[in-house]
């Protein structure tokens, strides 16, 4: 098994120099598909995409070989945390598809996130993960805030 990452799109056959070039091409293609001009990755390997009420951060963590999608949902509510955490776990079981709810302990905030190895990532996987995270975040940000009102 090769240790060298493979940055090649399976369908087009295009080979990329690195993960940044590959993800920037996927962002360009996605933007064309949805009719929106998207910003390429910045020098830190980050950009974001707005879909519905959700903003999805796209992070290329090349030193770890990971592509990370994150969308902030809400602050963790102060009260009834056990019920809140249980609800998130229940939703993670089937509702979130390839995404998952996660909590950033530093910010005490809830996110929808998806991770994928960068090596051998093809455009369809990229689009599917972006769509999944955006759809789950867009649907559940308001619903969770209704069930578990934000902090006062």
PDB file of C-alpha atoms in Angstrom:
ATOM      1  CA  UNK A   1       0.000   0.000   0.000  1.00  0.00           C
ATOM      2  CA  UNK A   2       1.376   3.399  -1.020  1.00  0.00           C
ATOM      3  CA  UNK A   3       2.063   6.057   1.623  1.00  0.00           C
ATOM      4  CA  UNK A   4       1.897   8.814  -0.998  1.00  0.00           C
ATOM      5  CA  UNK A   5      -1.527  10.504  -1.169  1.00  0.00           C
ATOM      6  CA  UNK A   6      -3.402  10.204  -4.450  1.00  0.00           C
ATOM      7  CA  UNK A   7      -5.026  13.418  -5.633  1.00  0.00           C
ATOM      8  CA  UNK A   8      -6.858  12.279  -8.732  1.00  0.00           C
ATOM      9  CA  UNK A   9     -10.509  12.566  -9.681  1.00  0.00           C
ATOM     10  CA  UNK A  10     -11.846   9.128 -10.519  1.00  0.00           C
ATOM     11  CA  UNK A  11     -14.348  10.247 -13.175  1.00  0.00           C
ATOM     12  CA  UNK A  12     -12.364  12.902 -15.009  1.00  0.00           C
ATOM     13  CA  UNK A  13      -8.955  11.288 -14.492  1.00  0.00           C
ATOM     14  CA  UNK A  14      -7.471  14.693 -13.663  1.00  0.00           C
ATOM     15  CA  UNK A  15      -4.394  14.498 -11.419  1.00  0.00           C
ATOM     16  CA  UNK A  16      -3.782  17.342  -8.949  1.00  0.00           C
ATOM     17  CA  UNK A  17      -0.481  18.592  -7.491  1.00  0.00           C
ATOM     18  CA  UNK A  18      -1.884  18.631  -3.971  1.00  0.00           C
ATOM     19  CA  UNK A  19      -5.074  18.568  -1.921  1.00  0.00           C
ATOM     20  CA  UNK A  20      -5.553  22.346  -2.114  1.00  0.00           C
ATOM     21  CA  UNK A  21      -5.583  22.320  -5.922  1.00  0.00           C
ATOM     22  CA  UNK A  22      -8.025  19.386  -5.891  1.00  0.00           C
ATOM     23  CA  UNK A  23     -10.454  20.946  -3.402  1.00  0.00           C
ATOM     24  CA  UNK A  24     -10.301  24.328  -5.150  1.00  0.00           C
ATOM     25  CA  UNK A  25     -11.260  22.588  -8.402  1.00  0.00           C
ATOM     26  CA  UNK A  26     -14.119  20.793  -6.627  1.00  0.00           C
ATOM     27  CA  UNK A  27     -15.294  24.109  -5.151  1.00  0.00           C
ATOM     28  CA  UNK A  28     -15.223  25.686  -8.619  1.00  0.00           C
ATOM     29  CA  UNK A  29     -17.192  22.758 -10.085  1.00  0.00           C
ATOM     30  CA  UNK A  30     -19.714  22.825  -7.248  1.00  0.00           C
ATOM     31  CA  UNK A  31     -20.188  26.577  -7.662  1.00  0.00           C
ATOM     32  CA  UNK A  32     -20.826  26.122 -11.382  1.00  0.00           C
ATOM     33  CA  UNK A  33     -23.358  23.384 -10.644  1.00  0.00           C
ATOM     34  CA  UNK A  34     -25.347  25.546  -8.222  1.00  0.00           C
ATOM     35  CA  UNK A  35     -24.790  28.845 -10.061  1.00  0.00           C
ATOM     36  CA  UNK A  36     -22.771  30.570  -7.316  1.00  0.00           C
ATOM     37  CA  UNK A  37     -19.198  31.831  -7.336  1.00  0.00           C
ATOM     38  CA  UNK A  38     -17.369  30.342  -4.357  1.00  0.00           C
ATOM     39  CA  UNK A  39     -14.190  31.565  -2.730  1.00  0.00           C
ATOM     40  CA  UNK A  40     -11.196  29.228  -3.050  1.00  0.00           C
ATOM     41  CA  UNK A  41      -9.369  27.975   0.013  1.00  0.00           C
ATOM     42  CA  UNK A  42      -7.374  30.608   1.867  1.00  0.00           C
ATOM     43  CA  UNK A  43      -3.717  30.201   2.886  1.00  0.00           C
ATOM     44  CA  UNK A  44      -4.838  28.165   5.923  1.00  0.00           C
ATOM     45  CA  UNK A  45      -6.825  25.748   3.742  1.00  0.00           C
ATOM     46  CA  UNK A  46     -10.256  27.140   4.686  1.00  0.00           C
ATOM     47  CA  UNK A  47     -13.314  28.501   2.939  1.00  0.00           C
ATOM     48  CA  UNK A  48     -17.035  28.425   3.579  1.00  0.00           C
ATOM     49  CA  UNK A  49     -20.148  27.806   1.555  1.00  0.00           C
ATOM     50  CA  UNK A  50     -23.627  29.107   2.366  1.00  0.00           C
ATOM     51  CA  UNK A  51     -26.517  26.684   1.703  1.00  0.00           C
ATOM     52  CA  UNK A  52     -29.949  27.643   3.041  1.00  0.00           C
ATOM     53  CA  UNK A  53     -29.558  28.868   6.620  1.00  0.00           C
ATOM     54  CA  UNK A  54     -26.344  26.876   7.018  1.00  0.00           C
ATOM     55  CA  UNK A  55     -22.785  28.007   6.501  1.00  0.00           C
ATOM     56  CA  UNK A  56     -20.461  25.065   5.942  1.00  0.00           C
ATOM     57  CA  UNK A  57     -16.788  25.563   6.669  1.00  0.00           C
ATOM     58  CA  UNK A  58     -14.504  23.488   4.458  1.00  0.00           C
ATOM     59  CA  UNK A  59     -11.113  22.757   5.960  1.00  0.00           C
ATOM     60  CA  UNK A  60      -8.222  21.028   4.206  1.00  0.00           C
ATOM     61  CA  UNK A  61      -5.988  19.641   6.956  1.00  0.00           C
ATOM     62  CA  UNK A  62      -3.321  18.366   4.602  1.00  0.00           C
ATOM     63  CA  UNK A  63      -0.794  17.602   7.356  1.00  0.00           C
ATOM     64  CA  UNK A  64      -3.378  15.154   8.755  1.00  0.00           C
ATOM     65  CA  UNK A  65      -4.619  14.048   5.315  1.00  0.00           C
ATOM     66  CA  UNK A  66      -8.186  15.070   6.214  1.00  0.00           C
ATOM     67  CA  UNK A  67     -10.982  17.111   4.681  1.00  0.00           C
ATOM     68  CA  UNK A  68     -13.277  18.492   7.400  1.00  0.00           C
ATOM     69  CA  UNK A  69     -16.731  19.984   6.855  1.00  0.00           C
ATOM     70  CA  UNK A  70     -18.194  21.932   9.818  1.00  0.00           C
ATOM     71  CA  UNK A  71     -21.437  23.827  10.252  1.00  0.00           C
ATOM     72  CA  UNK A  72     -22.248  25.561  13.531  1.00  0.00           C
ATOM     73  CA  UNK A  73     -25.761  24.814  14.748  1.00  0.00           C
ATOM     74  CA  UNK A  74     -26.168  26.466  18.141  1.00  0.00           C
ATOM     75  CA  UNK A  75     -24.733  26.926  21.617  1.00  0.00           C
ATOM     76  CA  UNK A  76     -25.151  23.987  23.968  1.00  0.00           C
ATOM     77  CA  UNK A  77     -28.226  24.807  26.083  1.00  0.00           C
ATOM     78  CA  UNK A  78     -27.668  25.465  29.782  1.00  0.00           C
ATOM     79  CA  UNK A  79     -30.540  23.331  31.020  1.00  0.00           C
ATOM     80  CA  UNK A  80     -31.661  19.761  30.347  1.00  0.00           C
ATOM     81  CA  UNK A  81     -28.288  18.790  28.872  1.00  0.00           C
ATOM     82  CA  UNK A  82     -28.853  15.071  29.311  1.00  0.00           C
ATOM     83  CA  UNK A  83     -31.997  15.203  27.132  1.00  0.00           C
ATOM     84  CA  UNK A  84     -30.172  17.413  24.641  1.00  0.00           C
ATOM     85  CA  UNK A  85     -27.178  15.071  24.328  1.00  0.00           C
ATOM     86  CA  UNK A  86     -29.470  12.067  24.060  1.00  0.00           C
ATOM     87  CA  UNK A  87     -31.391  13.750  21.227  1.00  0.00           C
ATOM     88  CA  UNK A  88     -28.157  14.470  19.356  1.00  0.00           C
ATOM     89  CA  UNK A  89     -27.054  10.840  19.716  1.00  0.00           C
ATOM     90  CA  UNK A  90     -30.436   9.598  18.508  1.00  0.00           C
ATOM     91  CA  UNK A  91     -30.223  11.892  15.470  1.00  0.00           C
ATOM     92  CA  UNK A  92     -26.668  10.697  14.772  1.00  0.00           C
ATOM     93  CA  UNK A  93     -27.952   7.132  14.503  1.00  0.00           C
ATOM     94  CA  UNK A  94     -29.670   7.631  11.126  1.00  0.00           C
ATOM     95  CA  UNK A  95     -30.693  11.237  10.440  1.00  0.00           C
ATOM     96  CA  UNK A  96     -27.240  12.708   9.827  1.00  0.00           C
ATOM     97  CA  UNK A  97     -26.144  10.266   7.090  1.00  0.00           C
ATOM     98  CA  UNK A  98     -22.346  10.684   6.658  1.00  0.00           C
ATOM     99  CA  UNK A  99     -22.354  13.689   8.984  1.00  0.00           C
ATOM    100  CA  UNK A 100     -22.626  13.754  12.757  1.00  0.00           C
ATOM    101  CA  UNK A 101     -23.449  16.187  15.504  1.00  0.00           C
ATOM    102  CA  UNK A 102     -20.403  17.138  17.547  1.00  0.00           C
ATOM    103  CA  UNK A 103     -19.660  19.519  20.394  1.00  0.00           C
ATOM    104  CA  UNK A 104     -16.714  21.893  20.498  1.00  0.00           C
ATOM    105  CA  UNK A 105     -15.910  22.046  24.219  1.00  0.00           C
ATOM    106  CA  UNK A 106     -13.855  25.252  23.843  1.00  0.00           C
ATOM    107  CA  UNK A 107     -16.813  27.159  22.372  1.00  0.00           C
ATOM    108  CA  UNK A 108     -19.559  25.082  24.045  1.00  0.00           C
ATOM    109  CA  UNK A 109     -21.217  24.926  20.636  1.00  0.00           C
ATOM    110  CA  UNK A 110     -22.884  22.229  18.541  1.00  0.00           C
ATOM    111  CA  UNK A 111     -21.757  21.524  14.989  1.00  0.00           C
ATOM    112  CA  UNK A 112     -22.618  19.143  12.193  1.00  0.00           C
ATOM    113  CA  UNK A 113     -19.378  17.699  10.904  1.00  0.00           C
ATOM    114  CA  UNK A 114     -18.087  15.220   8.372  1.00  0.00           C
ATOM    115  CA  UNK A 115     -14.553  13.959   7.860  1.00  0.00           C
ATOM    116  CA  UNK A 116     -12.986  12.277   4.843  1.00  0.00           C
ATOM    117  CA  UNK A 117      -9.455  11.299   3.894  1.00  0.00           C
ATOM    118  CA  UNK A 118      -8.149  13.628   1.214  1.00  0.00           C
ATOM    119  CA  UNK A 119      -6.350  10.915  -0.707  1.00  0.00           C
ATOM    120  CA  UNK A 120      -8.467   9.480  -3.540  1.00  0.00           C
ATOM    121  CA  UNK A 121     -11.364  11.858  -2.846  1.00  0.00           C
ATOM    122  CA  UNK A 122     -13.492  12.274  -5.950  1.00  0.00           C
ATOM    123  CA  UNK A 123     -15.813  15.124  -6.811  1.00  0.00           C
ATOM    124  CA  UNK A 124     -19.016  13.162  -6.177  1.00  0.00           C
ATOM    125  CA  UNK A 125     -17.902  12.343  -2.625  1.00  0.00           C
ATOM    126  CA  UNK A 126     -16.989  15.994  -2.039  1.00  0.00           C
ATOM    127  CA  UNK A 127     -20.382  17.181  -3.288  1.00  0.00           C
ATOM    128  CA  UNK A 128     -22.236  14.519  -1.292  1.00  0.00           C
ATOM    129  CA  UNK A 129     -20.482  15.440   1.965  1.00  0.00           C
ATOM    130  CA  UNK A 130     -21.046  19.157   1.422  1.00  0.00           C
ATOM    131  CA  UNK A 131     -24.697  18.562   0.605  1.00  0.00           C
ATOM    132  CA  UNK A 132     -25.177  16.260   3.624  1.00  0.00           C
ATOM    133  CA  UNK A 133     -23.656  18.664   6.144  1.00  0.00           C
ATOM    134  CA  UNK A 134     -25.550  21.645   4.701  1.00  0.00           C
ATOM    135  CA  UNK A 135     -28.876  19.794   4.595  1.00  0.00           C
ATOM    136  CA  UNK A 136     -28.628  18.452   8.149  1.00  0.00           C
ATOM    137  CA  UNK A 137     -27.479  21.825   9.508  1.00  0.00           C
ATOM    138  CA  UNK A 138     -30.170  23.726   7.603  1.00  0.00           C
ATOM    139  CA  UNK A 139     -32.904  21.402   8.864  1.00  0.00           C
ATOM    140  CA  UNK A 140     -31.818  20.971  12.461  1.00  0.00           C
ATOM    141  CA  UNK A 141     -30.495  24.408  13.489  1.00  0.00           C
ATOM    142  CA  UNK A 142     -34.020  25.801  13.917  1.00  0.00           C
ATOM    143  CA  UNK A 143     -35.620  22.556  15.083  1.00  0.00           C
ATOM    144  CA  UNK A 144     -33.113  22.001  17.877  1.00  0.00           C
ATOM    145  CA  UNK A 145     -33.372  25.645  18.972  1.00  0.00           C
ATOM    146  CA  UNK A 146     -37.162  25.219  19.250  1.00  0.00           C
ATOM    147  CA  UNK A 147     -36.861  22.076  21.370  1.00  0.00           C
ATOM    148  CA  UNK A 148     -33.896  23.349  23.411  1.00  0.00           C
ATOM    149  CA  UNK A 149     -34.107  27.171  23.501  1.00  0.00           C
ATOM    150  CA  UNK A 150     -30.845  29.110  23.362  1.00  0.00           C
ATOM    151  CA  UNK A 151     -29.181  30.464  26.500  1.00  0.00           C
ATOM    152  CA  UNK A 152     -30.532  33.672  27.931  1.00  0.00           C
TER     153      UNK A 152
END
